[in-house]
Amino acid sequence: TNRQVTVSNTNTVTFSALTISSPTAANSLSLSTGSTTTITGTLTMSANSTANNQTITMNGTANLNANAVSIAAPTGASPGGPRITCASGGSGTFNVTTTFTMTGNSTSTGSATVDMLTCTLTVGGLLTITGGSNATGVAELKLSTGTINANAGWTFTSGANQGNAKFTASGSGTINL
């Protein structure tokens, strides 16, 4: 069953942990402008085994805070996979206190994507992007005019297909290491 949750208030909503996990259905969490969503534990996006997406969308000035982020490799067909997106024209912040890890697909064509566009991503611990071991297993962080602060460093890892751990900039964004 596909599920959608919207945080639509302008207060803070707090979770001890948040896992988006349905291997065969599309799921989404939409954060409305002015909202703050805080996860005191880990934000986990589990593997999705079909062409459905698991999506978190930051709209407008929505803010997302997490102690840690773990995005597992999708195992399904493209375009299925985990997505964290700053909606067009958004200016919210995504703050991660400790580590942020994201892994590309090693068994099929789905991809893991974090698209910050015009928002700000700040990671207090190590930011790790691991490409999948097959030719199409992409893990990608995108930015246009927003900001990425990788306070403890940024690492790209992969085996035979190193090009699958990607950072794509399409504008004049800022990266602080």
Coordinates of N, CA and C in Angstrom, one line a residue:
T1 N 0.8 -1.2 0.0 CA 0.0 0.0 0.0 C 0.9 1.2 0.0
N2 N 0.6 2.2 -0.9 CA 1.3 3.5 -0.9 C 0.8 4.3 0.3
R3 N 1.8 5.0 0.9 CA 1.4 5.9 2.0 C 2.1 7.2 1.9
Q4 N 1.3 8.3 2.3 CA 1.8 9.6 2.3 C 1.5 10.3 3.6
V5 N 2.5 10.9 4.2 CA 2.3 11.7 5.5 C 2.8 13.1 5.2
T6 N 2.0 14.1 5.7 CA 2.4 15.5 5.5 C 2.5 16.1 6.9
V7 N 3.6 16.8 7.2 CA 3.8 17.6 8.4 C 3.4 19.0 8.0
S8 N 2.2 19.5 8.4 CA 1.7 20.7 7.9 C 1.6 21.8 9.0
N9 N 2.2 21.7 10.1 CA 2.1 22.8 11.1 C 3.3 23.6 11.1
T10 N 3.4 24.7 11.9 CA 4.6 25.5 12.0 C 5.3 25.3 13.3
N11 N 5.0 24.3 14.0 CA 5.7 23.9 15.2 C 6.7 22.8 14.9
T12 N 7.3 22.3 16.0 CA 8.3 21.2 15.8 C 7.6 19.9 16.1
V13 N 7.8 19.0 15.1 CA 7.4 17.6 15.3 C 8.6 16.8 15.6
T14 N 8.6 16.0 16.7 CA 9.8 15.2 17.1 C 9.6 13.7 17.0
F15 N 10.5 13.0 16.4 CA 10.5 11.5 16.4 C 11.7 11.0 17.1
S16 N 11.6 9.9 17.8 CA 12.9 9.3 18.4 C 13.7 8.7 17.3
A17 N 13.0 8.2 16.3 CA 13.7 7.6 15.1 C 12.6 7.6 14.0
L18 N 13.1 7.6 12.7 CA 12.1 7.5 11.6 C 12.7 6.6 10.6
T19 N 11.9 5.6 10.2 CA 12.3 4.6 9.2 C 11.2 4.6 8.1
I20 N 11.7 4.8 6.9 CA 10.8 4.7 5.8 C 11.1 3.4 5.1
S21 N 10.2 2.4 5.2 CA 10.5 1.1 4.8 C 9.3 0.4 4.3
S22 N 9.2 0.3 3.0 CA 8.2 -0.6 2.3 C 8.9 -1.1 1.1
P23 N 9.3 -2.3 1.0 CA 10.0 -2.8 -0.2 C 9.3 -2.7 -1.5
T24 N 7.9 -2.7 -1.4 CA 7.2 -2.8 -2.7 C 6.2 -1.7 -2.9
A25 N 6.2 -0.6 -2.1 CA 5.2 0.5 -2.3 C 5.9 1.8 -2.3
A26 N 5.3 2.8 -2.9 CA 5.8 4.2 -2.8 C 5.3 4.8 -1.5
N27 N 6.2 5.5 -0.9 CA 5.9 6.2 0.4 C 6.5 7.6 0.3
S28 N 5.8 8.6 1.0 CA 6.3 9.9 1.0 C 6.1 10.6 2.3
L29 N 7.0 11.5 2.7 CA 6.9 12.4 3.8 C 7.1 13.8 3.3
S30 N 6.0 14.6 3.3 CA 6.1 16.0 2.8 C 6.1 17.0 4.0
L31 N 7.1 17.8 4.0 CA 7.3 18.8 5.1 C 6.9 20.1 4.6
S32 N 5.8 20.7 5.2 CA 5.3 22.0 4.7 C 6.2 23.2 5.1
T33 N 6.1 24.2 4.4 CA 6.8 25.4 4.7 C 6.6 25.9 6.1
G34 N 7.6 26.3 6.8 CA 7.5 26.8 8.2 C 7.6 25.7 9.2
S35 N 7.5 24.4 8.8 CA 7.6 23.3 9.8 C 9.0 22.9 10.1
T36 N 9.2 22.3 11.3 CA 10.5 21.7 11.7 C 10.2 20.3 12.1
T37 N 10.9 19.4 11.5 CA 10.8 18.0 11.9 C 12.2 17.5 12.4
T38 N 12.2 17.0 13.7 CA 13.4 16.6 14.3 C 13.3 15.1 14.6
I39 N 14.4 14.5 14.3 CA 14.6 13.0 14.6 C 15.8 12.9 15.5
T40 N 15.5 12.6 16.8 CA 16.6 12.5 17.7 C 17.5 11.3 17.5
G41 N 17.1 10.3 16.8 CA 17.9 9.1 16.5 C 18.2 9.2 15.0
T42 N 18.1 8.0 14.3 CA 18.5 7.9 12.9 C 17.3 8.0 12.0
L43 N 17.5 8.7 10.9 CA 16.5 8.7 9.8 C 17.1 7.6 8.9
T44 N 16.2 6.6 8.7 CA 16.6 5.4 7.9 C 15.7 5.3 6.7
M45 N 16.3 5.1 5.5 CA 15.5 4.8 4.3 C 16.0 3.4 3.9
S46 N 15.1 2.4 4.1 CA 15.4 1.1 3.8 C 15.4 0.8 2.2
A47 N 16.0 -0.3 1.8 CA 16.0 -0.7 0.4 C 14.6 -0.8 -0.1
N48 N 14.4 -0.3 -1.3 CA 13.1 -0.5 -2.0 C 13.3 -1.4 -3.2
S49 N 12.5 -2.5 -3.3 CA 12.8 -3.5 -4.3 C 12.0 -3.4 -5.6
T50 N 11.3 -2.3 -5.8 CA 10.5 -2.1 -7.0 C 10.8 -0.7 -7.6
A51 N 10.1 -0.3 -8.6 CA 10.3 1.0 -9.3 C 9.6 2.1 -8.5
N52 N 9.2 1.9 -7.3 CA 8.5 2.9 -6.5 C 9.6 3.7 -5.7
N53 N 9.3 5.0 -5.5 CA 10.2 5.9 -4.7 C 9.7 5.9 -3.3
Q54 N 10.7 6.2 -2.4 CA 10.5 6.5 -1.0 C 11.0 8.0 -1.0
T55 N 10.1 8.9 -0.7 CA 10.5 10.3 -0.9 C 10.2 11.2 0.4
I56 N 11.2 12.0 0.7 CA 11.0 13.1 1.7 C 11.2 14.4 1.0
T57 N 10.2 15.3 1.0 CA 10.2 16.5 0.3 C 10.2 17.7 1.3
M58 N 11.2 18.6 1.3 CA 11.2 19.8 2.1 C 10.6 20.9 1.2
N59 N 9.5 21.4 1.6 CA 8.8 22.5 0.9 C 9.1 23.8 1.5
G60 N 9.3 24.9 0.7 CA 9.5 26.2 1.2 C 10.6 26.3 2.2
T61 N 10.2 26.8 3.4 CA 11.2 26.9 4.5 C 11.2 25.8 5.5
A62 N 10.7 24.6 5.1 CA 10.7 23.4 6.0 C 12.1 23.1 6.4
N63 N 12.2 22.7 7.7 CA 13.5 22.3 8.2 C 13.4 20.8 8.7
L64 N 14.5 20.1 8.4 CA 14.6 18.7 8.8 C 15.9 18.5 9.6
N65 N 15.8 17.9 10.8 CA 17.0 17.7 11.7 C 17.0 16.2 12.0
A66 N 18.2 15.6 12.0 CA 18.3 14.2 12.3 C 19.7 14.0 13.0
N67 N 19.7 13.1 14.0 CA 21.0 12.8 14.6 C 21.9 12.1 13.6
A68 N 21.4 11.2 12.8 CA 22.2 10.5 11.8 C 21.2 10.1 10.6
V69 N 21.8 9.9 9.4 CA 21.0 9.5 8.3 C 21.7 8.3 7.7
S70 N 20.8 7.3 7.3 CA 21.3 6.0 6.7 C 20.4 5.7 5.5
I71 N 20.9 5.8 4.3 CA 20.1 5.5 3.1 C 20.6 4.3 2.5
A72 N 19.8 3.2 2.6 CA 20.3 1.9 2.0 C 20.2 1.9 0.5
A73 N 20.9 1.0 -0.1 CA 20.9 0.8 -1.5 C 19.6 0.2 -1.9
P74 N 18.9 0.8 -2.9 CA 17.7 0.2 -3.5 C 18.1 -1.0 -4.3
T75 N 17.1 -1.9 -4.4 CA 17.4 -3.2 -5.1 C 16.5 -3.3 -6.3
G76 N 15.6 -2.3 -6.5 CA 14.7 -2.4 -7.6 C 15.1 -1.7 -8.9
A77 N 14.2 -1.6 -9.8 CA 14.4 -1.0 -11.1 C 14.3 0.5 -11.0
S78 N 15.0 1.2 -11.9 CA 14.9 2.6 -12.1 C 13.4 3.0 -12.4
P79 N 12.9 4.0 -11.9 CA 13.5 5.1 -11.1 C 13.3 4.8 -9.6
G80 N 13.0 3.6 -9.2 CA 12.8 3.4 -7.8 C 14.0 3.6 -6.9
G81 N 13.7 4.2 -5.7 CA 14.7 4.3 -4.7 C 14.4 5.4 -3.8
P82 N 15.3 5.6 -2.8 CA 15.1 6.7 -1.8 C 15.5 8.0 -2.3
R83 N 14.7 9.0 -2.0 CA 14.9 10.4 -2.4 C 14.6 11.4 -1.3
I84 N 15.5 12.3 -1.1 CA 15.3 13.4 -0.2 C 15.5 14.6 -1.1
T85 N 14.4 15.5 -1.1 CA 14.4 16.6 -2.1 C 14.0 17.9 -1.4
C86 N 14.7 18.9 -1.8 CA 14.3 20.3 -1.5 C 13.4 20.7 -2.7
A87 N 12.2 21.1 -2.4 CA 11.3 21.4 -3.5 C 11.8 22.7 -4.2
S88 N 11.4 22.9 -5.4 CA 11.8 24.0 -6.2 C 11.6 25.3 -5.5
G89 N 12.6 26.2 -5.4 CA 12.5 27.4 -4.7 C 12.5 27.4 -3.2
G90 N 12.7 26.2 -2.7 CA 12.8 26.0 -1.2 C 14.1 26.6 -0.6
S91 N 14.0 27.0 0.7 CA 15.2 27.5 1.3 C 15.3 27.0 2.7
G92 N 14.8 25.8 3.0 CA 14.9 25.1 4.3 C 16.3 24.6 4.5
T93 N 16.5 24.0 5.7 CA 17.7 23.4 6.1 C 17.5 22.0 6.5
F94 N 18.5 21.2 6.2 CA 18.6 19.8 6.6 C 19.9 19.6 7.4
N95 N 19.7 19.4 8.7 CA 20.8 19.4 9.6 C 21.0 17.9 10.1
V96 N 22.2 17.4 10.0 CA 22.5 16.0 10.5 C 23.7 16.2 11.5
T97 N 23.4 15.8 12.7 CA 24.4 16.0 13.8 C 25.6 15.1 13.6
T98 N 25.4 13.9 13.3 CA 26.6 13.0 13.2 C 26.8 12.5 11.7
T99 N 26.7 11.3 11.4 CA 27.1 10.8 10.1 C 25.9 10.7 9.1
F100 N 26.2 10.8 7.9 CA 25.2 10.7 6.8 C 25.8 9.7 5.8
T101 N 25.2 8.6 5.6 CA 25.6 7.6 4.6 C 24.6 7.3 3.6
M102 N 25.0 7.1 2.4 CA 24.0 6.8 1.3 C 24.7 5.8 0.3
T103 N 24.0 4.8 -0.1 CA 24.6 3.7 -0.9 C 23.8 3.5 -2.2
G104 N 24.5 3.4 -3.3 CA 23.9 3.1 -4.6 C 23.5 1.6 -4.7
N105 N 22.7 1.3 -5.7 CA 22.2 0.0 -6.1 C 23.3 -0.9 -6.6
S106 N 23.4 -2.1 -6.2 CA 24.4 -3.1 -6.7 C 23.7 -4.2 -7.4
T107 N 22.4 -4.3 -7.5 CA 21.8 -5.4 -8.1 C 20.8 -5.1 -9.3
S108 N 20.5 -3.8 -9.5 CA 19.6 -3.4 -10.5 C 19.9 -2.0 -11.0
T109 N 18.8 -1.2 -11.3 CA 19.0 0.1 -11.9 C 18.5 1.3 -11.0
G110 N 17.9 1.0 -9.9 CA 17.4 2.1 -9.0 C 18.5 2.9 -8.5
S111 N 18.2 4.1 -8.1 CA 19.2 5.0 -7.5 C 18.8 5.7 -6.2
A112 N 19.8 6.1 -5.4 CA 19.5 6.8 -4.2 C 20.0 8.3 -4.5
T113 N 19.1 9.2 -4.2 CA 19.3 10.6 -4.5 C 19.0 11.6 -3.4
V114 N 19.8 12.5 -3.1 CA 19.6 13.6 -2.2 C 19.8 14.9 -3.1
D115 N 18.7 15.6 -3.3 CA 18.7 16.8 -4.2 C 18.4 18.0 -3.4
M116 N 19.4 18.7 -3.0 CA 19.3 19.9 -2.1 C 18.9 21.2 -2.8
L117 N 19.1 21.2 -4.1 CA 18.7 22.4 -5.0 C 19.1 23.7 -4.3
T118 N 18.1 24.4 -3.7 CA 18.4 25.7 -3.1 C 18.4 25.7 -1.6
C119 N 18.3 24.5 -1.0 CA 18.3 24.4 0.4 C 19.7 24.2 1.0
T120 N 19.9 24.1 2.3 CA 21.2 23.9 2.9 C 21.2 22.6 3.6
L121 N 22.3 21.8 3.4 CA 22.6 20.6 4.1 C 23.8 20.8 4.9
T122 N 23.7 20.5 6.2 CA 24.8 20.5 7.1 C 25.0 19.2 7.8
V123 N 26.2 18.6 7.7 CA 26.5 17.3 8.2 C 27.6 17.5 9.2
G124 N 27.4 17.2 10.5 CA 28.4 17.4 11.5 C 29.5 16.3 11.5
G125 N 29.1 15.1 11.1 CA 30.0 13.9 11.0 C 30.4 13.7 9.6
L126 N 30.9 12.6 9.3 CA 31.4 12.3 7.9 C 30.2 12.0 7.0
L127 N 30.3 12.6 5.8 CA 29.3 12.5 4.7 C 29.9 11.5 3.8
T128 N 29.3 10.3 3.7 CA 29.8 9.2 2.9 C 28.8 8.8 1.8
I129 N 29.3 8.8 0.5 CA 28.4 8.4 -0.6 C 29.1 7.3 -1.3
T130 N 28.4 6.1 -1.3 CA 29.0 4.9 -1.9 C 28.2 4.5 -3.1
G131 N 28.9 4.4 -4.2 CA 28.3 4.0 -5.5 C 28.0 2.5 -5.4
G132 N 27.1 2.0 -6.2 CA 26.8 0.6 -6.3 C 27.9 -0.1 -7.1
S133 N 27.9 -1.4 -6.9 CA 28.9 -2.2 -7.6 C 28.6 -2.6 -9.0
N134 N 27.4 -2.3 -9.5 CA 27.1 -2.6 -10.9 C 27.2 -1.3 -11.7
A135 N 27.1 -1.4 -13.0 CA 27.3 -0.2 -13.9 C 26.3 0.9 -13.7
T136 N 25.1 0.6 -13.1 CA 24.1 1.6 -13.0 C 23.7 2.0 -11.5
G137 N 24.4 1.5 -10.5 CA 24.0 1.7 -9.1 C 24.4 3.0 -8.6
V138 N 23.7 4.1 -8.9 CA 24.1 5.4 -8.6 C 23.6 5.8 -7.2
A139 N 24.5 6.5 -6.4 CA 24.2 7.2 -5.2 C 24.6 8.7 -5.5
E140 N 23.7 9.6 -5.5 CA 24.0 11.0 -6.0 C 23.5 12.1 -5.0
L141 N 24.4 13.0 -4.8 CA 24.0 14.2 -4.0 C 24.0 15.4 -5.0
K142 N 22.9 16.2 -5.1 CA 22.8 17.2 -6.1 C 22.6 18.6 -5.4
L143 N 23.1 19.6 -6.0 CA 23.0 21.0 -5.5 C 22.9 22.0 -6.7
S144 N 22.1 23.0 -6.5 CA 22.1 24.1 -7.5 C 22.6 25.4 -6.9
T145 N 21.8 26.2 -6.2 CA 22.4 27.4 -5.6 C 22.3 27.3 -4.1
G146 N 22.1 26.1 -3.5 CA 22.1 26.0 -2.1 C 23.5 25.8 -1.5
T147 N 23.6 25.3 -0.3 CA 24.8 25.2 0.4 C 24.9 23.8 1.0
I148 N 26.1 23.2 0.9 CA 26.5 22.0 1.6 C 27.6 22.2 2.6
N149 N 27.4 21.9 3.9 CA 28.5 22.0 4.9 C 28.8 20.6 5.3
A150 N 30.0 20.2 5.0 CA 30.4 18.8 5.4 C 31.5 19.1 6.4
N151 N 31.1 19.2 7.7 CA 32.0 19.7 8.8 C 33.1 18.7 9.1
A152 N 32.9 17.4 8.9 CA 33.9 16.5 9.3 C 34.5 15.8 8.0
G153 N 34.2 16.3 6.8 CA 34.7 15.7 5.6 C 33.7 15.0 4.8
W154 N 34.1 14.6 3.6 CA 33.2 14.1 2.6 C 34.0 13.0 1.9
T155 N 33.4 11.8 1.8 CA 34.1 10.7 1.1 C 33.2 10.0 0.1
F156 N 33.8 9.7 -1.0 CA 33.1 8.9 -2.1 C 33.8 7.6 -2.2
T157 N 33.0 6.5 -2.1 CA 33.6 5.2 -2.1 C 32.9 4.3 -3.1
S158 N 33.6 3.4 -3.7 CA 33.0 2.5 -4.6 C 34.1 1.5 -5.1
G159 N 33.6 0.4 -5.7 CA 34.5 -0.6 -6.2 C 34.8 -0.3 -7.6
A160 N 34.5 -1.3 -8.5 CA 34.8 -1.2 -9.9 C 34.1 -0.1 -10.6
N161 N 33.0 0.4 -10.1 CA 32.2 1.5 -10.7 C 32.2 2.8 -9.9
Q162 N 33.4 3.3 -9.7 CA 33.6 4.5 -8.8 C 32.7 5.7 -9.3
G163 N 32.4 5.8 -10.6 CA 31.6 6.9 -11.1 C 30.2 6.8 -10.6
N164 N 29.8 5.8 -9.9 CA 28.4 5.7 -9.4 C 28.2 6.5 -8.1
A165 N 29.3 6.9 -7.4 CA 29.2 7.8 -6.2 C 29.4 9.2 -6.8
K166 N 28.3 10.0 -6.8 CA 28.3 11.2 -7.6 C 27.9 12.4 -6.7
F167 N 28.5 13.6 -7.1 CA 28.0 14.9 -6.7 C 27.8 15.7 -8.0
T168 N 26.6 16.3 -8.1 CA 26.3 17.0 -9.3 C 25.9 18.5 -8.9
A169 N 26.6 19.5 -9.4 CA 26.2 20.9 -9.2 C 25.7 21.5 -10.5
S170 N 24.6 22.1 -10.4 CA 24.0 22.7 -11.6 C 23.9 24.2 -11.5
G171 N 24.5 24.8 -10.5 CA 24.4 26.3 -10.4 C 25.6 26.7 -9.5
S172 N 25.4 27.9 -8.9 CA 26.5 28.5 -8.2 C 26.4 28.2 -6.7
G173 N 26.2 27.0 -6.3 CA 26.0 26.6 -4.9 C 27.3 26.8 -4.2
T174 N 27.3 26.6 -2.8 CA 28.4 26.7 -2.0 C 28.7 25.4 -1.3
I175 N 30.0 25.0 -1.3 CA 30.4 23.8 -0.5 C 31.4 24.2 0.5
N176 N 31.2 23.9 1.8 CA 32.1 24.2 2.8 C 32.6 22.8 3.4
L177 N 33.9 22.6 3.4 CA 34.5 21.4 3.9 C 35.3 21.7 5.2

